[in-house]
Short mmCIF file of C-alpha atoms in Angstrom, two decimals:
data_model
loop_
_atom_site.label_atom_id
_atom_site.label_comp_id
_atom_site.label_asym_id
_atom_site.label_seq_id
_atom_site.Cartn_x
_atom_site.Cartn_y
_atom_site.Cartn_z
CA MET T 33 0.00 0.00 0.00
CA ARG T 34 2.82 2.40 0.87
CA ALA T 35 4.55 1.62 -2.41
CA LEU T 36 1.36 2.45 -4.28
CA ARG T 37 1.02 5.80 -2.48
CA ALA T 38 4.62 6.66 -3.31
CA LEU T 39 4.04 5.91 -6.98
CA LEU T 40 1.00 8.22 -6.98
CA ILE T 41 2.81 11.08 -5.16
CA LEU T 42 6.08 11.07 -7.13
CA PRO T 43 4.50 12.36 -10.37
CA LEU T 44 3.11 15.34 -8.42
CA PHE T 45 6.61 16.33 -7.32
CA ALA T 46 7.78 16.10 -10.93
CA LEU T 47 5.32 18.87 -11.84
CA LEU T 48 7.19 21.25 -9.50
CA LEU T 49 10.54 20.70 -11.23
CA THR T 50 10.94 23.34 -13.95
CA GLY T 51 14.28 22.09 -15.24
CA CYS T 52 16.20 24.15 -17.83
CA TRP T 53 13.43 24.72 -20.34
CA ASP T 54 14.49 28.34 -20.98
CA ARG T 55 18.24 27.80 -21.17
CA ILE T 56 20.31 29.46 -23.89
CA GLU T 57 23.55 27.78 -24.89
CA ILE T 58 26.66 29.98 -24.93
CA ASN T 59 27.13 29.09 -28.59
CA ASP T 60 23.83 30.85 -29.26
CA LEU T 61 24.97 34.15 -27.69
CA ALA T 62 26.73 37.14 -29.26
CA ILE T 63 28.68 38.35 -26.22
CA VAL T 64 29.11 42.13 -26.24
CA THR T 65 32.42 43.27 -24.71
CA ALA T 66 32.04 47.00 -25.46
CA ALA T 67 29.64 49.43 -27.10
CA GLY T 68 29.96 52.83 -28.72
CA PHE T 69 27.30 55.51 -29.21
CA ASP T 70 27.51 58.09 -32.00
CA LEU T 71 25.20 60.78 -33.39
CA THR T 72 24.52 60.76 -37.14
CA ASP T 73 24.01 63.82 -39.34
CA ASP T 74 20.24 63.31 -39.24
CA GLN T 75 20.25 63.24 -35.41
CA LYS T 76 19.89 59.47 -35.06
CA ILE T 77 21.80 57.10 -32.78
CA LYS T 78 24.50 54.90 -34.27
CA LEU T 79 25.15 51.93 -31.99
CA SER T 80 28.40 50.01 -32.50
CA ILE T 81 29.14 46.85 -30.54
CA GLN T 82 32.30 44.85 -30.09
CA ILE T 83 31.55 41.12 -30.06
CA TYR T 84 33.80 38.57 -28.42
CA THR T 85 35.30 36.13 -30.93
CA PRO T 86 36.92 33.12 -29.22
CA THR T 87 40.19 31.76 -30.59
CA ASP T 88 41.36 28.17 -30.84
CA SER T 89 43.59 27.46 -27.85
CA SER T 90 44.11 23.74 -28.48
CA GLY T 91 47.42 24.22 -30.32
CA GLY T 92 48.32 22.13 -33.29
CA GLY T 93 50.14 24.07 -35.90
CA SER T 94 47.48 26.66 -36.58
CA PRO T 95 48.84 29.86 -38.13
CA GLU T 96 47.29 31.73 -35.23
CA GLN T 97 49.50 29.87 -32.76
CA SER T 98 52.76 31.23 -31.42
CA GLN T 99 56.04 29.39 -31.95
CA GLY T 100 55.82 27.94 -28.48
CA GLY T 101 52.53 26.23 -29.29
CA GLY T 102 50.34 28.48 -27.12
CA PRO T 103 47.67 30.84 -28.41
CA LYS T 104 48.64 34.36 -29.34
CA ILE T 105 47.03 37.30 -27.56
CA GLY T 106 45.51 40.09 -29.59
CA ASN T 107 46.08 38.27 -32.90
CA LYS T 108 42.44 38.04 -33.92
CA LYS T 109 40.55 41.15 -34.89
CA ALA T 110 37.45 41.84 -32.80
CA LEU T 111 34.13 41.76 -34.60
CA ILE T 112 32.46 45.18 -34.81
CA GLU T 113 28.84 45.56 -35.91
CA SER T 114 26.90 48.82 -36.22
CA ALA T 115 23.31 49.90 -36.83
CA VAL T 116 21.44 53.21 -36.84
CA GLY T 117 18.09 53.83 -35.16
CA VAL T 118 15.88 56.64 -33.95
CA ASN T 119 17.10 55.78 -30.43
CA THR T 120 19.43 53.25 -28.81
CA ALA T 121 16.76 50.58 -28.36
CA ASP T 122 15.79 50.86 -32.02
CA ALA T 123 19.44 50.59 -33.09
CA GLU T 124 19.86 47.52 -30.89
CA SER T 125 16.87 45.80 -32.48
CA LYS T 126 18.30 46.47 -35.94
CA LEU T 127 21.64 45.08 -34.80
CA GLN T 128 19.91 41.91 -33.66
CA GLU T 129 18.50 41.50 -37.17
CA LEU T 130 22.06 41.37 -38.52
CA LEU T 131 23.22 38.61 -36.18
CA SER T 132 22.55 34.88 -36.03
CA ARG T 133 23.05 34.88 -32.25
CA LYS T 134 21.19 36.60 -29.42
CA LEU T 135 22.86 39.76 -28.10
CA PHE T 136 24.11 39.44 -24.53
CA TRP T 137 25.21 42.61 -22.70
CA GLY T 138 26.21 41.05 -19.38
CA GLN T 139 29.95 40.95 -20.22
CA ALA T 140 30.23 44.52 -21.59
CA ASP T 141 32.99 46.26 -19.64
CA VAL T 142 33.30 49.54 -21.58
CA PHE T 143 30.80 52.04 -22.98
CA ILE T 144 32.06 54.91 -25.17
CA ILE T 145 30.03 58.01 -26.04
CA SER T 146 31.27 60.21 -28.89
CA SER T 147 31.94 63.88 -28.13
CA ARG T 148 29.37 64.88 -30.77
CA LEU T 149 26.63 62.91 -29.03
CA ALA T 150 27.86 64.11 -25.62
CA GLU T 151 27.44 67.74 -26.67
CA HIS T 152 23.97 66.96 -28.01
CA GLY T 153 22.99 65.11 -24.81
CA ILE T 154 23.49 61.66 -23.28
CA SER T 155 19.97 61.08 -21.98
CA ASP T 156 19.25 58.47 -24.67
CA PRO T 157 22.22 56.10 -24.09
CA MET T 158 22.18 56.63 -20.32
CA ASP T 159 18.50 55.72 -20.09
CA PHE T 160 19.06 52.58 -22.19
CA LEU T 161 22.10 51.44 -20.17
CA SER T 162 20.48 52.11 -16.80
CA ARG T 163 17.10 50.58 -17.72
CA HIS T 164 18.19 47.49 -19.69
CA PRO T 165 18.53 44.48 -17.34
CA HIS T 166 21.85 43.19 -18.73
CA PRO T 167 24.50 45.98 -18.88
CA ARG T 168 26.83 46.06 -15.88
CA GLU T 169 26.61 49.03 -13.56
CA ARG T 170 30.35 48.66 -12.91
CA ALA T 171 31.29 49.00 -16.59
CA ASN T 172 33.65 51.88 -17.38
CA LEU T 173 32.28 54.92 -19.17
CA PHE T 174 34.31 57.08 -21.60
CA VAL T 175 33.83 60.02 -23.95
CA SER T 176 35.72 59.76 -27.24
CA LYS T 177 37.28 62.64 -29.14
CA GLY T 178 35.85 61.74 -32.50
CA SER T 179 33.73 58.71 -33.30
CA ALA T 180 33.25 55.97 -30.72
CA ASP T 181 33.50 53.12 -33.20
CA GLU T 182 37.03 54.26 -34.11
CA ILE T 183 38.12 53.33 -30.58
CA LEU T 184 36.31 49.99 -30.79
CA GLN T 185 37.93 49.18 -34.14
CA TRP T 186 41.44 49.64 -32.76
CA GLN T 187 43.18 46.29 -32.21
CA PRO T 188 45.90 46.12 -29.50
CA SER T 189 48.97 43.91 -29.77
CA ILE T 190 48.82 42.58 -26.20
CA GLU T 191 45.24 42.57 -24.96
CA ARG T 192 42.39 40.75 -26.70
CA ASN T 193 40.53 43.91 -27.71
CA SER T 194 40.41 47.67 -27.17
CA ALA T 195 37.81 47.36 -24.38
CA GLU T 196 40.11 45.18 -22.31
CA MET T 197 42.99 47.57 -22.90
CA LEU T 198 40.97 50.62 -21.80
CA ARG T 199 39.83 48.84 -18.66
CA GLU T 200 43.40 47.86 -17.73
CA MET T 201 44.68 51.38 -18.46
CA THR T 202 42.07 52.82 -16.12
CA VAL T 203 43.18 50.51 -13.32
CA LEU T 204 46.92 50.94 -13.77
CA HIS T 205 47.21 54.61 -14.73
CA ASP T 206 46.51 57.69 -12.64
CA SER T 207 43.29 58.48 -14.48
CA LEU T 208 39.72 58.91 -13.34
CA ASN T 209 37.82 55.65 -13.02
CA MET T 210 34.16 56.39 -13.70
CA THR T 211 31.63 53.58 -13.92
CA LEU T 212 28.09 53.69 -15.23
CA LEU T 213 26.83 53.67 -11.64
CA ASP T 214 29.14 56.56 -10.65
CA VAL T 215 27.81 58.76 -13.46
CA ILE T 216 24.18 57.89 -12.70
CA VAL T 217 24.70 58.85 -9.04
CA MET T 218 26.48 62.13 -9.89
CA LEU T 219 23.79 63.17 -12.37
CA ALA T 220 21.13 62.48 -9.74
CA ASP T 221 22.89 64.63 -7.12
CA GLU T 222 21.97 68.18 -6.21
CA ALA T 223 24.12 69.84 -8.88
CA HIS T 224 23.09 67.41 -11.69
CA ALA T 225 26.69 67.40 -12.90
CA ALA T 226 29.09 64.59 -13.73
CA VAL T 227 32.58 64.01 -15.05
CA ILE T 228 33.68 61.26 -17.47
CA PRO T 229 37.23 60.54 -18.71
CA TRP T 230 37.81 61.17 -22.41
CA VAL T 231 39.84 58.96 -24.71
CA SER T 232 41.38 59.61 -28.11
CA ILE T 233 43.70 57.95 -30.61
CA LYS T 234 47.23 59.25 -30.11
CA PRO T 235 50.43 58.50 -32.07
CA SER T 236 52.60 56.18 -29.99
CA GLY T 237 55.79 54.53 -31.26
CA ASN T 238 55.19 52.77 -34.55
CA ARG T 239 51.40 52.90 -34.39
CA ASP T 240 48.53 54.93 -32.99
CA SER T 241 46.90 53.81 -29.74
CA PRO T 242 44.09 54.91 -27.38
CA PHE T 243 45.07 57.52 -24.81
CA ILE T 244 43.13 58.66 -21.73
CA GLY T 245 43.97 62.34 -21.82
CA GLY T 246 41.63 64.08 -19.39
CA THR T 247 38.00 64.46 -18.39
CA ALA T 248 34.77 65.88 -19.79
CA SER T 249 32.26 67.64 -17.57
CA PHE T 250 28.50 67.27 -17.95
CA LYS T 251 25.73 69.54 -16.76
CA ASN T 252 22.09 68.59 -17.18
CA LEU T 253 23.11 65.58 -19.32
CA LYS T 254 25.11 67.67 -21.82
CA MET T 255 28.89 67.98 -22.12
CA ASN T 256 29.93 71.58 -21.57
CA ALA T 257 33.72 71.40 -21.11
CA MET T 258 36.78 69.19 -21.60
CA PHE T 259 39.74 69.35 -19.22
CA ASP T 260 43.27 68.21 -19.99
CA GLU T 261 45.26 65.86 -17.78
CA ARG T 262 46.74 68.66 -15.62
CA LYS T 263 43.33 70.13 -14.80
CA SER T 264 41.85 66.67 -14.20
CA ARG T 265 44.50 65.45 -11.77
CA GLY T 266 42.94 67.22 -8.80
CA MET T 267 39.71 65.22 -9.23
CA LEU T 268 41.60 62.12 -8.10
CA TRP T 269 42.49 63.84 -4.84
CA LEU T 270 38.99 65.20 -4.29
CA ARG T 271 37.43 61.77 -4.93
CA ASN T 272 40.06 59.96 -2.81
CA GLU T 273 41.15 57.87 -5.78
CA ILE T 274 44.89 58.50 -5.47
CA ARG T 275 46.27 54.97 -5.29
CA GLN T 276 49.87 55.97 -5.93
CA ALA T 277 51.33 59.38 -6.71
CA THR T 278 54.88 60.61 -7.20
CA LEU T 279 55.59 64.23 -6.27
CA THR T 280 58.82 65.87 -7.46
CA THR T 281 60.14 69.20 -6.24
CA SER T 282 63.36 71.12 -5.65
CA LEU T 283 64.90 72.86 -2.66
CA LYS T 284 65.83 76.51 -2.58
CA ASP T 285 69.42 77.17 -3.73
CA GLN T 286 69.89 73.44 -4.32
CA PRO T 287 70.48 72.03 -7.82
CA GLY T 288 68.73 68.75 -8.45
CA LEU T 289 65.34 67.25 -7.62
CA ILE T 290 63.77 65.21 -4.83
CA SER T 291 60.88 62.79 -5.38
CA VAL T 292 58.51 61.22 -2.88
CA GLN T 293 55.99 58.45 -3.51
CA LEU T 294 52.73 58.74 -1.60
CA ALA T 295 51.46 55.48 -0.13
CA ASP T 296 48.41 56.81 1.70
CA SER T 297 46.30 59.95 1.30
CA HIS T 298 42.86 61.25 2.17
CA CYS T 299 40.89 64.35 1.26
CA TRP T 300 38.01 66.03 3.11
CA ILE T 301 35.61 68.62 1.67
CA LYS T 302 33.96 70.63 4.43
CA PRO T 303 31.45 73.44 3.83
CA GLU T 304 31.64 76.56 5.99
CA MET T 305 29.10 79.23 6.88
CA VAL T 306 30.61 82.30 8.56
CA ASP T 307 28.35 85.32 9.14
CA GLY T 308 25.99 84.04 6.46
CA ARG T 309 28.76 83.72 3.87
CA LEU T 310 29.46 80.44 2.10
CA GLY T 311 32.85 78.83 1.99
CA ILE T 312 34.59 75.51 1.37
CA LYS T 313 37.58 74.03 3.14
CA ILE T 314 39.55 71.29 1.39
CA LYS T 315 41.92 69.37 3.63
CA VAL T 316 44.42 66.77 2.40
CA GLU T 317 46.62 64.46 4.45
CA GLY T 318 49.16 62.00 3.09
CA THR T 319 52.22 59.95 3.96
CA GLY T 320 54.96 58.75 1.66
CA SER T 321 58.51 57.59 1.15
CA LEU T 322 61.37 59.50 -0.41
CA ILE T 323 62.52 57.50 -3.44
CA GLU T 324 65.06 59.77 -5.18
CA ASN T 325 67.38 62.62 -4.22
CA THR T 326 69.73 64.20 -6.76
CA THR T 327 70.53 67.23 -4.60
CA SER T 328 73.37 67.58 -2.10
CA ALA T 329 70.92 67.97 0.83
CA ASP T 330 71.03 65.48 3.69
CA VAL T 331 67.40 64.32 3.88
CA ALA T 332 68.07 62.51 7.15
CA LYS T 333 68.13 65.87 8.94
CA PRO T 334 64.84 67.29 10.27
CA GLU T 335 65.75 70.81 9.15
CA VAL T 336 65.81 69.52 5.55
CA ILE T 337 62.69 67.35 5.75
CA LYS T 338 60.40 70.03 7.18
CA PRO T 339 60.76 72.56 4.32
CA LEU T 340 60.66 69.65 1.87
CA GLN T 341 57.27 68.57 3.23
CA LYS T 342 56.04 72.15 2.82
CA GLN T 343 57.07 72.02 -0.84
CA TYR T 344 55.07 68.83 -1.41
CA GLU T 345 52.06 70.30 0.39
CA LYS T 346 52.21 73.28 -1.93
CA ALA T 347 52.40 70.97 -4.96
CA VAL T 348 49.30 69.04 -3.85
CA VAL T 349 47.34 72.25 -3.27
CA GLU T 350 48.28 73.52 -6.72
CA ARG T 351 46.99 70.34 -8.36
CA ILE T 352 43.65 70.55 -6.56
CA LYS T 353 43.38 74.29 -7.14
CA ARG T 354 43.74 73.83 -10.92
CA THR T 355 40.77 71.46 -10.94
CA VAL T 356 38.63 73.73 -8.75
CA THR T 357 39.42 76.74 -10.95
CA ALA T 358 38.56 74.80 -14.13
CA ALA T 359 35.24 73.64 -12.65
CA LYS T 360 34.35 77.19 -11.61
CA GLN T 361 35.20 78.55 -15.05
CA ALA T 362 32.90 75.94 -16.61
CA ASN T 363 30.30 76.71 -13.92
CA THR T 364 29.81 72.99 -13.37
CA ASP T 365 29.84 71.60 -9.84
CA ILE T 366 31.67 68.33 -10.53
CA LEU T 367 33.38 68.74 -7.14
CA GLY T 368 30.42 67.81 -4.95
CA PHE T 369 30.14 71.18 -3.19
CA ALA T 370 26.34 71.22 -3.53
CA ASN T 371 26.02 67.84 -1.84
CA GLN T 372 28.17 68.98 1.06
CA PHE T 373 26.06 72.11 1.66
CA HIS T 374 22.87 70.07 1.38
CA ARG T 375 24.19 67.58 3.93
CA HIS T 376 25.56 70.05 6.51
CA TYR T 377 23.17 73.01 6.07
CA PRO T 378 19.87 71.55 4.80
CA SER T 379 17.69 74.51 5.77
CA GLN T 380 20.03 77.08 4.17
CA TRP T 381 20.44 74.87 1.12
CA ARG T 382 16.76 75.13 0.25
CA GLU T 383 17.29 78.86 -0.21
CA MET T 384 20.62 78.48 -2.00
CA LYS T 385 19.61 75.78 -4.49
CA PRO T 386 17.67 77.97 -7.00
CA ALA T 387 20.67 80.33 -7.26
CA TRP T 388 23.40 77.67 -7.15
CA ASP T 389 24.58 78.34 -10.73
CA THR T 390 25.27 81.92 -9.70
CA LEU T 391 26.78 81.08 -6.29
CA PHE T 392 29.07 78.20 -7.25
CA PRO T 393 31.71 80.17 -9.24
CA THR T 394 32.01 82.75 -6.44
CA ILE T 395 32.47 80.40 -3.46
CA PRO T 396 35.83 81.00 -1.73
CA VAL T 397 37.89 77.85 -1.13
CA ARG T 398 40.49 77.37 1.60
CA TYR T 399 43.17 74.71 1.18
CA GLU T 400 45.06 72.83 3.85
CA ALA T 401 47.57 70.05 3.16
CA HIS T 402 49.73 67.92 5.46
CA ILE T 403 52.29 65.62 3.83
CA THR T 404 54.50 63.48 6.07
CA ILE T 405 57.64 61.75 4.79
CA MET T 406 57.85 58.53 6.76
CA ARG T 407 60.96 57.00 5.16
CA THR T 408 63.98 58.59 3.48
CA GLY T 409 65.86 55.45 2.43
CA LEU T 410 69.11 53.88 3.60
CA VAL T 411 71.20 57.02 3.11
CA GLY T 412 70.55 60.64 3.99
CA LYS T 413 72.91 62.39 1.62
CA ASN T 414 73.30 61.57 -2.05
CA VAL T 415 76.67 59.77 -2.15
CA ASN T 416 76.79 60.09 -5.92
CA HIS T 417 76.40 63.86 -6.02
CA THR T 418 78.96 65.50 -8.31
CA LYS T 419 80.03 68.10 -5.75
CA ASP T 420 80.62 65.48 -3.07
CA ILE T 421 82.70 63.36 -5.45
CA GLN T 422 84.84 66.35 -6.40
CA GLU T 423 85.40 67.36 -2.81
CA GLY T 424 86.25 63.76 -1.90
CA GLY T 425 88.86 63.65 -4.67
CA LYS T 426 90.55 66.82 -3.37
CA ARG T 427 90.95 65.32 0.06
#
């Protein structure tokens, strides 16, 4: 009797097992690794995608194999497909019509918006990327000087494709790392402003290559200014994204240079309200190690280190000040000042907000920096200094 009951119940459990009825094999997917957005002459969206093309890694005398038998890296050109639509979603649907596989956006690491589209407005691609369920929120966002598909078409010698190269450059280099989520958050903040790194093709050695040369500022979803690398450097300090920085300076009446490498730094932005007047205080603290000294100064002595630290503090302030000045000239609060006033003075902010575009360029900023040199190396004085060698020879 029990066996009969079990036989009657088991089919009921089978109805609850859904299995893999909706599975899609990886061979049926067109995996998007990067995408570019351009604006056509008739004000339509041109969507270009970079599709992953796997290479044969089995080895066996294929011409795509290296001499050692292993697969080459960067030897197979990435597949680029483009389509034009009235908006991004329409362009994507037309792209799908060109492919025999289903588009999959879950592996896209880089999104590039052309400067022409950025000046016109990025509401269309940003809405698509933030609303579509597949694109990664942690994907890197760039603005291209020129067309976006030109960057996608570029084939590196080392990495598999240009998207992978851009992602690695952002991690390794001292450049702003802005993800899709970062830009969405900044645009939703009080100032409705954001900053995105720009990339261009630059001559390098025997061939041209992508180069992250600065940042582009956005206000109300439109690009209104582009800053070079010098003016963009301070953003790294203000956003606490300085992973490693080398500061080089000279001492008064001392030929040669001294360099220190910062290992730890932090920046605070504090709003001030004195007698009803607005103000901002930017404070930076950092510690580092002295890594090179080509002067005759003995850096082991406190009387040498103290003025040297002052020089580095001045250099840090100058870098931040350049960025603040550039943002004020563009009248775009990419620095987060509005958020700080809203957070610390909410009642006053309600009165300030309607006139923020007028107030922001006039806000006085105070700077305070403290740089501490923790290590000076095994020697205090440069034993290879020319003057010391000459004096030693006379003795």
